mmCIF file of C-alpha atoms in Angstrom:
data_model
loop_
_atom_site.group_PDB
_atom_site.id
_atom_site.type_symbol
_atom_site.label_atom_id
_atom_site.label_comp_id
_atom_site.label_asym_id
_atom_site.label_seq_id
_atom_site.Cartn_x
_atom_site.Cartn_y
_atom_site.Cartn_z
ATOM 1 C CA MET A 302 3.438 56.006 12.176
ATOM 2 C CA ALA A 303 4.944 56.088 8.700
ATOM 3 C CA ALA A 304 8.283 55.105 10.113
ATOM 4 C CA ARG A 305 6.793 52.042 11.856
ATOM 5 C CA THR A 306 4.901 50.972 8.677
ATOM 6 C CA THR A 307 8.184 51.345 6.672
ATOM 7 C CA ILE A 308 10.139 49.204 9.238
ATOM 8 C CA LYS A 309 7.340 46.575 9.274
ATOM 9 C CA THR A 310 7.293 46.521 5.497
ATOM 10 C CA GLN A 311 11.206 46.107 5.332
ATOM 11 C CA LYS A 312 11.125 43.287 7.907
ATOM 12 C CA GLN A 313 8.247 41.562 5.975
ATOM 13 C CA THR A 314 10.076 42.048 2.732
ATOM 14 C CA SER A 315 13.343 40.608 4.373
ATOM 15 C CA ILE A 316 11.293 37.497 5.664
ATOM 16 C CA ASN A 317 9.802 36.974 2.206
ATOM 17 C CA MET A 318 13.153 37.240 0.435
ATOM 18 C CA LYS A 319 14.590 34.572 2.920
ATOM 19 C CA ARG A 320 11.612 32.199 2.341
ATOM 20 C CA LYS A 321 12.074 32.535 -1.444
ATOM 21 C CA ALA A 322 15.750 31.864 -1.095
ATOM 22 C CA SER A 323 15.038 28.824 1.021
ATOM 23 C CA LEU A 324 12.454 27.463 -1.396
ATOM 24 C CA LYS A 325 14.788 28.191 -4.357
ATOM 25 C CA ALA A 326 17.486 26.192 -2.533
ATOM 26 C CA LEU A 327 15.205 23.334 -2.147
ATOM 27 C CA ARG A 328 14.292 23.047 -5.747
ATOM 28 C CA PRO A 329 17.300 20.850 -6.915
ATOM 29 C CA ALA A 330 16.643 18.502 -4.058
ATOM 30 C CA ALA A 331 12.863 18.311 -4.793
ATOM 31 C CA LEU A 332 13.607 17.736 -8.547
ATOM 32 C CA LEU A 333 16.286 14.928 -7.710
ATOM 33 C CA PHE A 334 13.724 13.303 -5.262
ATOM 34 C CA THR A 335 10.964 13.385 -8.125
ATOM 35 C CA LEU A 336 13.330 12.013 -10.779
ATOM 36 C CA LEU A 337 14.349 9.198 -8.393
ATOM 37 C CA LEU A 338 10.817 8.202 -7.685
ATOM 38 C CA THR A 339 9.821 8.239 -11.375
ATOM 39 C CA ALA A 340 12.927 6.373 -12.439
ATOM 40 C CA ALA A 341 12.137 3.505 -10.096
ATOM 41 C CA PRO A 342 11.963 0.406 -12.024
ATOM 42 C CA LEU A 343 8.407 -0.921 -12.747
ATOM 43 C CA HIS A 344 9.778 -4.452 -13.159
ATOM 44 C CA ALA A 345 11.074 -6.259 -10.097
ATOM 45 C CA TYR A 346 13.205 -8.842 -11.908
ATOM 46 C CA THR A 347 16.629 -9.095 -13.291
ATOM 47 C CA ALA A 348 15.807 -11.651 -15.943
ATOM 48 C CA LYS A 349 13.101 -14.074 -17.222
ATOM 49 C CA ILE A 350 14.362 -17.482 -17.721
ATOM 50 C CA ASP A 351 12.216 -20.346 -19.039
ATOM 51 C CA GLY A 352 9.110 -18.375 -18.217
ATOM 52 C CA ILE A 353 10.089 -17.615 -14.552
ATOM 53 C CA TYR A 354 11.056 -14.107 -13.416
ATOM 54 C CA TYR A 355 14.157 -13.968 -11.184
ATOM 55 C CA TYR A 356 15.938 -11.511 -9.045
ATOM 56 C CA PHE A 357 19.625 -12.359 -8.821
ATOM 57 C CA TYR A 358 21.916 -11.584 -5.748
ATOM 58 C CA SER A 359 25.332 -11.728 -7.263
ATOM 59 C CA SER A 360 27.122 -11.509 -3.982
ATOM 60 C CA THR A 361 25.633 -14.681 -2.605
ATOM 61 C CA ARG A 362 24.919 -16.307 -6.064
ATOM 62 C CA THR A 363 21.276 -16.850 -4.991
ATOM 63 C CA ALA A 364 18.141 -16.197 -6.841
ATOM 64 C CA GLU A 365 14.556 -15.371 -5.909
ATOM 65 C CA VAL A 366 11.439 -16.051 -7.860
ATOM 66 C CA THR A 367 9.730 -12.832 -8.256
ATOM 67 C CA TYR A 368 6.972 -10.977 -10.045
ATOM 68 C CA TYR A 369 6.801 -9.290 -13.503
ATOM 69 C CA SER A 370 5.627 -5.882 -12.579
ATOM 70 C CA SER A 371 4.502 -3.947 -9.526
ATOM 71 C CA SER A 372 1.284 -3.186 -11.489
ATOM 72 C CA SER A 373 -1.204 -5.985 -10.746
ATOM 73 C CA SER A 374 -2.758 -5.803 -14.101
ATOM 74 C CA TYR A 375 0.576 -6.583 -15.734
ATOM 75 C CA ASN A 376 1.434 -9.232 -13.220
ATOM 76 C CA ARG A 377 -1.868 -11.166 -13.785
ATOM 77 C CA SER A 378 -0.615 -13.045 -16.808
ATOM 78 C CA ALA A 379 3.048 -13.381 -15.660
ATOM 79 C CA TYR A 380 2.458 -16.917 -14.553
ATOM 80 C CA THR A 381 -0.103 -19.300 -15.962
ATOM 81 C CA GLY A 382 -0.796 -22.986 -15.768
ATOM 82 C CA SER A 383 1.769 -25.018 -14.040
ATOM 83 C CA VAL A 384 5.272 -23.527 -13.110
ATOM 84 C CA ASP A 385 8.180 -25.844 -12.199
ATOM 85 C CA ILE A 386 10.814 -23.837 -10.222
ATOM 86 C CA PRO A 387 14.335 -25.370 -10.398
ATOM 87 C CA SER A 388 16.627 -25.546 -7.615
ATOM 88 C CA THR A 389 19.477 -23.857 -9.781
ATOM 89 C CA VAL A 390 19.354 -21.481 -12.695
ATOM 90 C CA LYS A 391 22.159 -20.131 -14.918
ATOM 91 C CA TYR A 392 22.375 -16.379 -15.676
ATOM 92 C CA ASP A 393 25.277 -14.527 -17.308
ATOM 93 C CA ASN A 394 27.463 -17.588 -17.153
ATOM 94 C CA THR A 395 26.929 -17.911 -13.421
ATOM 95 C CA ASN A 396 24.991 -20.616 -11.649
ATOM 96 C CA TYR A 397 22.561 -19.282 -8.912
ATOM 97 C CA VAL A 398 20.765 -21.418 -6.212
ATOM 98 C CA VAL A 399 17.059 -20.612 -6.068
ATOM 99 C CA THR A 400 16.611 -20.015 -2.435
ATOM 100 C CA SER A 401 13.217 -18.145 -2.268
ATOM 101 C CA ILE A 402 9.934 -17.073 -3.787
ATOM 102 C CA GLY A 403 9.078 -13.493 -3.242
ATOM 103 C CA SER A 404 5.998 -12.544 -1.223
ATOM 104 C CA SER A 405 4.300 -11.047 -4.293
ATOM 105 C CA ALA A 406 5.753 -13.437 -7.006
ATOM 106 C CA PHE A 407 2.393 -14.973 -7.805
ATOM 107 C CA ARG A 408 0.141 -12.030 -6.797
ATOM 108 C CA ASN A 409 -2.968 -11.644 -9.003
ATOM 109 C CA CYS A 410 -1.804 -14.632 -11.134
ATOM 110 C CA THR A 411 -5.325 -15.878 -11.542
ATOM 111 C CA SER A 412 -4.488 -18.369 -14.304
ATOM 112 C CA LEU A 413 -1.674 -20.144 -12.240
ATOM 113 C CA THR A 414 -2.767 -23.595 -11.231
ATOM 114 C CA LYS A 415 0.161 -25.161 -9.825
ATOM 115 C CA ALA A 416 3.811 -24.294 -8.637
ATOM 116 C CA THR A 417 6.224 -26.990 -8.041
ATOM 117 C CA ILE A 418 9.568 -26.526 -6.214
#
């Protein structure tokens, strides 16, 4: 009986050691994943020009009107009153054509009264 218990204990120890090694190997990946999540930008814009937040696509030289922050409490005051969106905007000495308004650009902007394109 003692021999069976010893064999069982050795197998269990071996399994536990393999599990610990597997978990240890996952630590760097888990840490990297966590860092990438926390390093994600809170702001969804490239630049703010004349009171409007834009995300610029350099490959197509187009711009999208976007929001200030992914947090609704911060975005609430991003746009107020009347906003006039131009057809083109200059950023970093490059002209961009404004082609779209992001789906959440004006979300929770309770003080926005008018947007003109």
